[in-house]
CSV table of C-alpha atoms in Angstrom, one decimal:
chain,number,residue,atom,x,y,z
K,1,UNK,CA,37.1,28.4,5.3
K,2,UNK,CA,37.5,25.6,2.8
K,3,UNK,CA,35.4,26.1,-0.3
K,4,UNK,CA,32.6,23.6,-0.9
K,5,UNK,CA,31.4,22.8,-4.4
K,6,UNK,CA,27.8,23.3,-3.3
K,7,UNK,CA,28.2,27.1,-3.3
K,8,UNK,CA,30.3,27.3,-6.5
K,9,UNK,CA,28.2,28.6,-9.4
K,10,UNK,CA,29.7,28.0,-12.8
K,11,UNK,CA,28.2,31.0,-14.7
K,12,UNK,CA,30.0,30.4,-18.0
K,13,UNK,CA,27.7,27.6,-19.1
K,14,UNK,CA,24.5,29.6,-18.1
K,15,UNK,CA,22.4,31.3,-20.7
K,16,UNK,CA,21.6,35.0,-20.5
K,17,UNK,CA,18.7,35.7,-18.1
K,18,UNK,CA,17.7,34.8,-14.6
K,19,UNK,CA,18.7,31.5,-12.8
K,20,UNK,CA,17.5,30.5,-9.4
K,21,UNK,CA,19.4,28.5,-6.8
K,22,UNK,CA,18.2,27.4,-3.3
K,23,UNK,CA,20.5,26.4,-0.4
K,24,UNK,CA,19.6,24.8,2.9
K,25,UNK,CA,21.8,26.2,5.6
K,26,UNK,CA,22.5,24.3,8.8
K,27,UNK,CA,25.0,24.4,11.6
K,28,UNK,CA,27.6,22.5,9.6
K,29,UNK,CA,27.8,25.5,7.2
K,30,UNK,CA,28.7,27.8,10.0
K,31,UNK,CA,31.2,25.4,11.5
K,32,UNK,CA,33.2,25.8,8.3
K,33,UNK,CA,33.6,29.5,9.1
K,34,UNK,CA,34.3,28.8,12.8
K,35,UNK,CA,31.2,30.7,13.8
K,36,UNK,CA,29.7,29.4,17.1
K,37,UNK,CA,27.2,32.1,18.1
K,38,UNK,CA,24.2,29.7,18.0
K,39,UNK,CA,23.5,26.1,18.7
K,40,UNK,CA,21.5,25.2,15.5
K,41,UNK,CA,19.8,26.7,12.6
K,42,UNK,CA,17.3,26.0,9.8
K,43,UNK,CA,17.7,28.6,7.1
K,44,UNK,CA,16.7,28.6,3.4
K,45,UNK,CA,18.8,30.9,1.2
K,46,UNK,CA,17.4,31.8,-2.3
K,47,UNK,CA,19.8,33.2,-4.9
K,48,UNK,CA,18.7,34.7,-8.1
K,49,UNK,CA,21.6,35.1,-10.6
K,50,UNK,CA,20.8,37.3,-13.6
K,51,UNK,CA,23.4,36.9,-16.3
K,52,UNK,CA,23.9,39.8,-18.6
K,53,UNK,CA,26.3,40.3,-21.5
K,54,UNK,CA,28.9,42.2,-19.5
K,55,UNK,CA,28.1,41.5,-15.8
K,56,UNK,CA,26.1,39.4,-13.3
K,57,UNK,CA,23.5,40.6,-10.9
K,58,UNK,CA,23.0,38.4,-7.9
K,59,UNK,CA,20.2,38.8,-5.4
K,60,UNK,CA,20.4,36.9,-2.1
K,61,UNK,CA,17.4,36.3,0.2
K,62,UNK,CA,17.2,34.2,3.3
K,63,UNK,CA,14.6,33.2,5.8
K,64,UNK,CA,14.6,30.8,8.8
K,65,UNK,CA,15.4,30.4,12.4
K,66,UNK,CA,18.6,30.2,14.5
K,67,UNK,CA,18.8,28.8,18.0
K,68,UNK,CA,20.5,31.5,20.2
K,69,UNK,CA,20.7,32.1,23.9
K,70,UNK,CA,18.7,34.9,25.4
K,71,UNK,CA,20.8,37.8,26.6
K,72,UNK,CA,18.8,38.2,29.7
K,73,UNK,CA,18.1,34.7,30.9
K,74,UNK,CA,20.6,32.5,29.0
K,75,UNK,CA,17.7,30.3,27.9
K,76,UNK,CA,18.0,29.1,24.3
K,77,UNK,CA,15.2,29.9,21.9
K,78,UNK,CA,14.6,29.9,18.1
K,79,UNK,CA,15.0,33.4,16.7
K,80,UNK,CA,13.3,34.0,13.3
K,81,UNK,CA,15.6,35.9,10.9
K,82,UNK,CA,15.3,37.1,7.3
K,83,UNK,CA,17.3,39.4,5.1
K,84,UNK,CA,18.5,40.2,1.6
K,85,UNK,CA,21.5,41.6,-0.2
K,86,UNK,CA,22.4,42.5,-3.7
K,87,UNK,CA,25.7,41.9,-5.5
K,88,UNK,CA,26.9,43.1,-8.8
K,89,UNK,CA,29.7,41.2,-10.5
K,90,UNK,CA,31.8,42.8,-13.2
K,91,UNK,CA,34.9,41.7,-14.9
K,92,UNK,CA,38.2,43.5,-14.8
K,93,UNK,CA,42.0,43.0,-14.8
K,94,UNK,CA,42.3,41.7,-11.3
K,95,UNK,CA,40.1,40.4,-8.4
K,96,UNK,CA,38.7,43.2,-6.2
K,97,UNK,CA,36.1,42.8,-3.4
K,98,UNK,CA,36.7,46.1,-1.5
K,99,UNK,CA,33.1,47.2,-2.1
K,100,UNK,CA,30.3,45.3,-0.4
K,101,UNK,CA,27.9,45.5,-3.3
K,102,UNK,CA,30.4,45.2,-6.2
K,103,UNK,CA,32.7,42.3,-7.0
K,104,UNK,CA,35.3,42.5,-9.7
K,105,UNK,CA,36.4,39.1,-11.1
K,106,UNK,CA,39.4,38.8,-13.4
K,107,UNK,CA,38.7,38.1,-17.1
K,108,UNK,CA,38.6,34.4,-17.8
K,109,UNK,CA,37.0,33.4,-14.5
K,110,UNK,CA,34.3,30.9,-15.0
K,111,UNK,CA,32.7,30.4,-11.5
K,112,UNK,CA,31.8,32.3,-8.4
K,113,UNK,CA,31.8,31.1,-4.8
K,114,UNK,CA,28.7,32.4,-3.0
K,115,UNK,CA,29.4,30.9,0.4
K,116,UNK,CA,31.0,34.0,1.9
K,117,UNK,CA,28.1,36.2,0.8
K,118,UNK,CA,25.5,33.8,2.2
K,119,UNK,CA,27.4,33.6,5.5
K,120,UNK,CA,27.7,37.4,5.8
K,121,UNK,CA,24.1,38.0,4.9
K,122,UNK,CA,22.9,35.6,7.6
K,123,UNK,CA,25.2,36.7,10.3
K,124,UNK,CA,24.4,40.4,9.7
K,125,UNK,CA,20.7,39.7,10.0
K,126,UNK,CA,21.0,38.3,13.6
K,127,UNK,CA,20.2,41.2,16.0
K,128,UNK,CA,22.8,42.3,18.6
K,129,UNK,CA,20.3,42.1,21.4
K,130,UNK,CA,18.5,38.8,21.6
K,131,UNK,CA,15.6,38.6,24.0
K,132,UNK,CA,13.4,35.5,24.5
K,133,UNK,CA,9.8,36.2,23.4
K,134,UNK,CA,8.6,34.7,26.7
K,135,UNK,CA,10.5,37.5,28.5
K,136,UNK,CA,8.6,40.2,26.5
K,137,UNK,CA,5.2,38.8,27.1
K,138,UNK,CA,5.8,37.5,30.6
K,139,UNK,CA,5.2,33.8,30.0
K,140,UNK,CA,8.8,32.6,30.5
K,141,UNK,CA,9.5,31.3,34.0
K,142,UNK,CA,13.2,30.7,34.8
K,143,UNK,CA,15.4,31.0,37.9
K,144,UNK,CA,17.3,33.9,36.3
K,145,UNK,CA,14.1,35.9,35.8
K,146,UNK,CA,12.8,35.1,39.3
K,147,UNK,CA,16.1,36.3,40.8
K,148,UNK,CA,16.0,39.5,38.6
K,149,UNK,CA,12.4,40.2,39.9
K,150,UNK,CA,13.5,39.6,43.5
K,151,UNK,CA,16.4,42.1,43.1
K,152,UNK,CA,14.3,44.7,41.2
K,153,UNK,CA,13.8,48.0,43.0
K,154,UNK,CA,10.2,47.9,44.2
K,155,UNK,CA,9.6,51.5,45.1
K,156,UNK,CA,11.8,54.4,45.8
K,157,UNK,CA,11.1,55.7,49.3
K,158,UNK,CA,10.9,59.4,49.8
K,159,UNK,CA,13.9,60.8,51.4
K,160,UNK,CA,13.4,63.9,53.5
K,161,UNK,CA,16.2,66.4,54.2
K,162,UNK,CA,16.5,65.4,57.8
K,163,UNK,CA,16.7,61.7,57.1
K,164,UNK,CA,19.3,62.2,54.4
K,165,UNK,CA,21.9,64.0,56.5
K,166,UNK,CA,24.2,62.0,58.8
K,167,UNK,CA,24.4,63.9,62.2
K,168,UNK,CA,28.2,63.5,62.1
K,169,UNK,CA,28.4,65.9,59.2
K,170,UNK,CA,26.6,68.7,61.1
K,171,UNK,CA,29.8,69.4,63.1
K,172,UNK,CA,31.8,69.7,59.9
K,173,UNK,CA,29.3,72.1,58.4
K,174,UNK,CA,29.6,74.3,61.4
K,175,UNK,CA,33.3,74.6,60.7
K,176,UNK,CA,32.4,76.1,57.3
K,177,UNK,CA,29.9,78.6,58.8
K,178,UNK,CA,32.1,79.6,61.8
K,179,UNK,CA,34.5,81.6,59.6
């Protein structure tokens, strides 16, 4: 992932208090991360950076749609997504991002790259199972759904004991009872 200047926030020049940033996220952003789970996207990410004397608090929120294929039918559809995360940035001797909610930057650092956090926030908000809304309410008509409906078990017929047993097994059962 090459860093883009759009997501670099130079916090040194900012005054103490809250600062808001808005990013429009499209497919090109995810191409930088080699992420190809969906065809297109239209997402707005809002970032509120609160600068304090010894640390930074960053709140990320996003809302939008991603065009993903349905897991049942393969039909693409726009899936609405939203989410939020919080990040605390402190300053220390060396860089450390082991904790998901705490980032430690070395003293003397003057900017922070938010692209990785925006990427992770959006990717984690996409559900594992993606089902087209038309499948849920029955309005979607595709070849895949028609074939699934054809192959669906209509009704389980009642099986009686006599129908269930193959007559060839009767001779073998007699061997067990003849002892």
